Structure formats: C-alpha cells, structure tokens
Coordinates of C-alpha atoms and ligand atoms in Angstrom, one line a residue:
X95 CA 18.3 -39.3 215.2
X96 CA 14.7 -40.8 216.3
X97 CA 12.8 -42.7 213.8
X98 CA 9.3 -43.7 214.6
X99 CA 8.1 -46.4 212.2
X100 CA 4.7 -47.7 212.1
X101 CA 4.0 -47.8 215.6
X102 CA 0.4 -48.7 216.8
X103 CA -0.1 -49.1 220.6
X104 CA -3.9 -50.4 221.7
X105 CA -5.2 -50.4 225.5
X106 CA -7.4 -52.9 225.1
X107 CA -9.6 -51.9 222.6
X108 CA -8.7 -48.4 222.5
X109 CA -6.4 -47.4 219.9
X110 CA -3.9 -44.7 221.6
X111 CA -1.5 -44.6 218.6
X112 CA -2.3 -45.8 215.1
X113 CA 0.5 -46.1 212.5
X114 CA 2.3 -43.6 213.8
X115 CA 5.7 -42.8 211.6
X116 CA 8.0 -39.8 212.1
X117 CA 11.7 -38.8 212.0
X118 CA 13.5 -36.1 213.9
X119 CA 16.9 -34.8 213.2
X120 CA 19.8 -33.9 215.0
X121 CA 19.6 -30.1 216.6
X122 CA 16.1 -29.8 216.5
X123 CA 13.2 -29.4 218.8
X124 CA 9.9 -30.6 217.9
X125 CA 6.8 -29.7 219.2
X126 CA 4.0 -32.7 220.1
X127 CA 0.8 -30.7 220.1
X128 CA -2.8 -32.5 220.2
X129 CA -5.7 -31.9 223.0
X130 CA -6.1 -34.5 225.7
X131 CA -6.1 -37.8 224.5
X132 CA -4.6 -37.9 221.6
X133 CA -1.9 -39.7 221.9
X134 CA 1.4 -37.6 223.1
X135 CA 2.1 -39.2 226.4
X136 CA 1.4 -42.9 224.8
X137 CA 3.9 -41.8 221.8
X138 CA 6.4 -40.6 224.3
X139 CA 6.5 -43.6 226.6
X140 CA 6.7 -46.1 223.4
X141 CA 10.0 -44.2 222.4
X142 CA 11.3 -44.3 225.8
X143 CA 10.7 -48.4 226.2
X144 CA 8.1 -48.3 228.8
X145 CA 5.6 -50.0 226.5
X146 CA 5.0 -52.5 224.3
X147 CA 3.7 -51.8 220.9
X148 CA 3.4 -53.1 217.4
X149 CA 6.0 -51.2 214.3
X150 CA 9.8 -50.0 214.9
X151 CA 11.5 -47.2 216.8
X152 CA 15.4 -46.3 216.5
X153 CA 17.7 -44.0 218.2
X154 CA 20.7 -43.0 216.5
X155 CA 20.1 -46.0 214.3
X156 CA 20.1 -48.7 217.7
X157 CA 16.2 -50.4 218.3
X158 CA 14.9 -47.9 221.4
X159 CA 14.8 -50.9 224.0
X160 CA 18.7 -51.8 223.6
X161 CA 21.4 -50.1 225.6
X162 CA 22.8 -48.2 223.2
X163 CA 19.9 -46.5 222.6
X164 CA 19.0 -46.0 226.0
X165 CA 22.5 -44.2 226.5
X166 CA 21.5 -41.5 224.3
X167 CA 17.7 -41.1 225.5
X168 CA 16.1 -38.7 228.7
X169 CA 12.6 -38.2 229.7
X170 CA 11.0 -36.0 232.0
X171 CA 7.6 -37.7 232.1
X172 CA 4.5 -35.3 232.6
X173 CA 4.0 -36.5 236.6
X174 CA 7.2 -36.1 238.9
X175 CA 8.1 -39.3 240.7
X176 CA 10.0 -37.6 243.5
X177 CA 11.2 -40.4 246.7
X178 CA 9.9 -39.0 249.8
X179 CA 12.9 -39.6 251.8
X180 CA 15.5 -38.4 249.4
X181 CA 16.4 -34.5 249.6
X182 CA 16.5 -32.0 246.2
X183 CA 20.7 -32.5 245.6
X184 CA 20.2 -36.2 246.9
X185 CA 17.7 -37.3 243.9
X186 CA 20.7 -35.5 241.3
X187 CA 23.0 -37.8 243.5
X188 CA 20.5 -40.5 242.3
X189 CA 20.7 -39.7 238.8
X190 CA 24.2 -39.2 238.5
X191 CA 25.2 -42.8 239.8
X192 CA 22.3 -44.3 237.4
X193 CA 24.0 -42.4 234.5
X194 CA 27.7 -42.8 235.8
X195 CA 27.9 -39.1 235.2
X196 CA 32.2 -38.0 236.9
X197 CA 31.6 -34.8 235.7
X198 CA 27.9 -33.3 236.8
X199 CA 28.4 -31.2 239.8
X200 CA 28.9 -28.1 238.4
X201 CA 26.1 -28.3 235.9
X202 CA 24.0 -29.3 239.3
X203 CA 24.6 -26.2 240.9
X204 CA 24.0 -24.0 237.6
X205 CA 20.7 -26.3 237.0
X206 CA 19.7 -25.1 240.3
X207 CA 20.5 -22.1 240.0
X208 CA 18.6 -21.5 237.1
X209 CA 15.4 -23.3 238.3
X210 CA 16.2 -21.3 241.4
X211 CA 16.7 -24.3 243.9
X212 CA 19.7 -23.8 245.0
X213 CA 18.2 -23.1 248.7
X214 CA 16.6 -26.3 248.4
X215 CA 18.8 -28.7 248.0
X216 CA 18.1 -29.8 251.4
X217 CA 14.5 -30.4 251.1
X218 CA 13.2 -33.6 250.9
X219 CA 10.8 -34.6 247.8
X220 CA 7.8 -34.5 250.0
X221 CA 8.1 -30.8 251.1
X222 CA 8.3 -29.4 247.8
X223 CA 5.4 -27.5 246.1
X224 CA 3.8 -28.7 243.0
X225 CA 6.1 -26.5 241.2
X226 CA 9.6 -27.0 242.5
X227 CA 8.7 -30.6 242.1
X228 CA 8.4 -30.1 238.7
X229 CA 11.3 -28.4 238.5
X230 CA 13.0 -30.4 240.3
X231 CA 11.7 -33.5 238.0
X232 CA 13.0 -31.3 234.9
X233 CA 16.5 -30.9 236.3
X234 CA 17.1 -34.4 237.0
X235 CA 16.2 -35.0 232.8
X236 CA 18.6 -32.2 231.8
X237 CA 21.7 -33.5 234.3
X238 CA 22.4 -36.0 231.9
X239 CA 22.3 -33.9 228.9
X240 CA 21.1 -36.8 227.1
X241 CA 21.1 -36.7 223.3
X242 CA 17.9 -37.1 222.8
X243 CA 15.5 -35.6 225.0
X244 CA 11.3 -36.5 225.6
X245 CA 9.5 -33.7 227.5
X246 CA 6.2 -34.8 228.5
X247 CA 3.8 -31.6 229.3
X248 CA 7.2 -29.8 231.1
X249 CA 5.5 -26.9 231.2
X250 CA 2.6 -27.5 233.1
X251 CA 2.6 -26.2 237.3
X252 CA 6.0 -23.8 236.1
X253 CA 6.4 -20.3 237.1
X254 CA 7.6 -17.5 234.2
X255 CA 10.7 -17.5 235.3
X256 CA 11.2 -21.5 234.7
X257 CA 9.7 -21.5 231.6
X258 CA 11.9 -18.9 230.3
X259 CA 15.1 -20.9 231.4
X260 CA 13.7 -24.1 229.8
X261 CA 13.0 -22.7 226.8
X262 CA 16.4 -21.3 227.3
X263 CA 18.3 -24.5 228.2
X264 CA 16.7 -26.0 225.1
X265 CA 17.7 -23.4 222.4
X266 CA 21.1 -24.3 224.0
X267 CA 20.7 -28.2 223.5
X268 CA 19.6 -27.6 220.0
X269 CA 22.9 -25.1 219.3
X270 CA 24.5 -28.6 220.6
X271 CA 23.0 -30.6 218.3
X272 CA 20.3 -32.1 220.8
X273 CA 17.4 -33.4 219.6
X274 CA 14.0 -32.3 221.6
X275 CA 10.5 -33.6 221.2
X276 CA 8.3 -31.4 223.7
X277 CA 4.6 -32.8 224.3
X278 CA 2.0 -29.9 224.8
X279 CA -1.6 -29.4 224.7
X280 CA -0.7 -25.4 225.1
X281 CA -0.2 -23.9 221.8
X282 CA 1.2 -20.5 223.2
X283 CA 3.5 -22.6 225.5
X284 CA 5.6 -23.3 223.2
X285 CA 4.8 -20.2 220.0
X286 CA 8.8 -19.1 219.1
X287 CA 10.6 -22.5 220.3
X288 CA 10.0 -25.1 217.4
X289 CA 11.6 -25.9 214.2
X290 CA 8.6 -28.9 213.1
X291 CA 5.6 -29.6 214.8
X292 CA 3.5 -32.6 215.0
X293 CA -0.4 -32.4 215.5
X294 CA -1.9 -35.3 216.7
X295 CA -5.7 -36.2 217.6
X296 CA -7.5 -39.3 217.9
X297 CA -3.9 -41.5 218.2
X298 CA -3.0 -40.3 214.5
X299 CA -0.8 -37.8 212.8
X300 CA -2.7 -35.3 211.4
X301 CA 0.1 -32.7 210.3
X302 CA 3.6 -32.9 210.4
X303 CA 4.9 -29.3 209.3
X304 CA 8.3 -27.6 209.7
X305 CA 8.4 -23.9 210.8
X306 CA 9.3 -23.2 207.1
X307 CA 6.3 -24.7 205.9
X308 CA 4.4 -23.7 208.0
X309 CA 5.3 -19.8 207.0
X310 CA 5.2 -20.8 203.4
X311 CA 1.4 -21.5 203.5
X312 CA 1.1 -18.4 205.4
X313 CA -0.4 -19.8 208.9
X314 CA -0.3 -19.8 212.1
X315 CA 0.2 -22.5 214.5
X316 CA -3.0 -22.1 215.9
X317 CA -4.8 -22.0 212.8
X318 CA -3.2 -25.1 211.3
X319 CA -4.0 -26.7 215.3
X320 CA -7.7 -26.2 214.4
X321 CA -7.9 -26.7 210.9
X322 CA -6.5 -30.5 211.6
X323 CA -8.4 -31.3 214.7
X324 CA -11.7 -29.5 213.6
X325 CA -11.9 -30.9 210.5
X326 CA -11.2 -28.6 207.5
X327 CA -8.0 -30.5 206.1
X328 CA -4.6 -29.5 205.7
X329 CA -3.7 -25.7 204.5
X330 CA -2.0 -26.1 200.7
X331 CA 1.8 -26.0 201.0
X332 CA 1.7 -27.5 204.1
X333 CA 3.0 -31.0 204.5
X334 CA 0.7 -33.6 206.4
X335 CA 0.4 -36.9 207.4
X336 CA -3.5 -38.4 207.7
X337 CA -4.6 -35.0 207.5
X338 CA -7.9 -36.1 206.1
X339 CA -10.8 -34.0 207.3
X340 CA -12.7 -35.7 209.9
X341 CA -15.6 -36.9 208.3
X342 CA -13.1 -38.9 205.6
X343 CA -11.4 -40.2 209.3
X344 CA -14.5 -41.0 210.7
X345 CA -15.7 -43.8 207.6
Ligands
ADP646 P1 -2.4 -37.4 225.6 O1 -1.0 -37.6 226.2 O2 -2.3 -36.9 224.3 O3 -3.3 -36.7 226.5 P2 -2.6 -40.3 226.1 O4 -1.5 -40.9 225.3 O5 -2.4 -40.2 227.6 O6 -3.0 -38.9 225.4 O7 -3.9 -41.2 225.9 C1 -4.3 -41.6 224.6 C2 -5.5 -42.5 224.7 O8 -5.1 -43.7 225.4 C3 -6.7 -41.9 225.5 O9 -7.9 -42.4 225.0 C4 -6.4 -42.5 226.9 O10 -7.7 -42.6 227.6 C5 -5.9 -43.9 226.6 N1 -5.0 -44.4 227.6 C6 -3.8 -43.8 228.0 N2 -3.2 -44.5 229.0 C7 -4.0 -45.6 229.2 C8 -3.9 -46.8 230.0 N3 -2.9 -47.0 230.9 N4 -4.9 -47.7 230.0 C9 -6.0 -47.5 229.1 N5 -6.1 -46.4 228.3 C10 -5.2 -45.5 228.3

C-alpha cells in the first residue's frame, strides 16, 4: 500500500534519511520508533510530499506527489497548526470542504465525542490547551478516514483517556483495512498496538521486524530498541535492515 524506495533526504550536509526502503501492507499499523533525530518526522513528511528527496515513494501503486495518491493519504503532523480565528467544529468544516467529504457530520460528532470535545466546538483554536489542540489536530486527520494514515508523535501532550480512544480508533482502521505508520520516540506508548516495527537512528533503518518475528527470537521491543541503537546488532531470527553494530556504521 506505501512503498518507500531508496529514499535519501540531506539538509545541507546533514543526512536525515539515508537509503531508506520499506513496504507496508494493507490493515496494518506500523510503529516508527528511533530517539530524537533520527529520522521519523523527515521520513514522514517525504511520504506526505512536503519534501523533496532523492529515491521513489508509492501509494497504492500512484508516485506520493500525484493526486491519486494524495486522495488516499492523511497526516497528523507532530505540531498542530490550529487558525486562530476559526472555532473547534469550524476547522472540521475546513477539512471537510478540502476533502469534499457529503457524508462527515456524524463521524464529527462521534470524533468529538470520543476525544471529549464536543463542548468545544465553539472554541476558537487559540483558546484551546495544549492538549485539546492536539486533539483537536488528531480529529481533523481521522475525519477523512484516509487510507493511509501518517501519525507524527500523536501521542505526545494526550491525556489517558485519548490515548486509549486512539489506540482504539486505530485497531478499528486496521479491522478496515487502513494502513497506519505511527512515529514515536516512546516505546511504551505504543507496547500492544503494532503488527511491524521500524527502528531507526542516525537517518537509517536499523531493524525492520514484524510482531511475529519479533516473538520468534524471544524479545522484547525494548530490548531489540537498544540492542539496534546501542550497538550490539540484530537478535538471530529477527529480520533487519542496516542493523550493523555501530562501530561497523561508524567506518
Ligand atoms: P526525528 O523526527 O526522528 O526526531 P527529524 O526527522 O526531525 O528526526 O530530524 C532528523 C535530522 O535532520 C536531525 O539531525 C535534525 O536536526 C535534522 N533536521 C530536521 N529538520 C531539519 C531542517 N528543517 N533543517 C535542517 N536540519 C533538519
């Protein structure tokens, strides 16, 4: 459903993503992980079009930047870009239009309901908290209901009980055939919710595992996290991608 084909994207002379390949299939959620800097957010907003970069990236078999592709693809980037002067129900209003949803005022009200902003619908962007702008910034993704979905960090600044529902909502996009790639730095943020998670540090993949493989080679998340990043290779059974240990990286 995504394919990610040698992609390399440099800031000046800092390499953010380097060769990056990787293919995610249809009703599946996949779990970004890598400390800061790695690479997620660049990743993210290469598959999304916002950037220009060197290799190939496909949704549902259309080149990311055309509009077929675009049709299929949401993003709820890691910093909400609320308008000041428009209120909670008038920025789903927004979205709505953009997308030429008919259909989306029902799923409005329950998204609201479950991110429990349904008495804030009058609100303007600028009055939120941290947190309701965040959740606010995750409803307007989900309205959509886009095929394939980018979550940047979405569970950074959100209370227990929206966590739960996004988890929640996304179990229910997968059981619809969704395809999720969730960026985190927070292993436990995301423990029971993947089905293949990619490490990355230093702008490269260093494991790309599914939850079966993972188990297989009898691991945890967390200790495959630091095995990768800290330098003592891949664990056997367990599929990788660049998963050299650091000192190989380093020459
Ligand atoms: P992550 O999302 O994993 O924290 P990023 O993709 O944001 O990582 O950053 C990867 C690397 O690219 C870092 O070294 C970061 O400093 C650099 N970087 C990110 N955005 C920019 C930018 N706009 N200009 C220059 N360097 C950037």
């Amino acid at each position: 459903m995504l394919n990610v084909s040698h992609v390399t994207k440099k800031y000046g002379k800092v390499v953010a993503c380097d060769d990056l390949s990787f293919t995610l299939e249809p009703g599946s959620v996949t779990v970004l992980l890598g400390p800061n800097g790695a690479g997620k957010s660049t990743i993210m907003k290469s598959v999304i079009g916002f950037l220009r970069y060197e290799g190939e990236i496909t949704v549902g078999g259309c080149p990311n930047k055309t509009t077929d592709a675009r049709r299929l693809l949401g993003y709820i980037p890691e910093m909400p870009s609320l308008y000041p002067n428009l209120t909670v129900s008038e920025h789903m209003e927004f979205i709505a239009r953009a997308y030429k949803l008919s259909e989306y005022k029902e799923r409005k009200e329950e998204l609201f309901r479950r991110f429990e902003l349904t008495d804030k619908q009058k609100k303007f962007g600028d009055e939120l908290s941290k947190g309701m702008q965040q959740k606010l910034n995750i409803c307007l993704g989900l309205l959509p209901e886009p095929r394939v979905l980018l979550l940047d960090e979405p569970m950074i600044g959100l209370d227990p009980h929206a966590i739960k529902e996004l988890k929640l909502l996304l179990e229910e996009m997968r059981a619809q055939g969704r395809t999720m790639l969730v960026s985190t730095h927070i292993i436990d943020s995301v423990d029971m919710l993947w089905d293949r998670t990619i490490i990355m540090d230093h702008g490269s993949i260093r494991a790309n595992v599914t939850r079966d493989e993972l188990e297989s080679a009898g691991k945890t998340l967390e200790q495959l996290f630091f095995e990768v990043t800290e330098g003592a290779g891949l664990p056997d059974g367990a599929s990788g991608e660049g998963g050299a240990p650091r000192e190989e990286r380093a020459k």
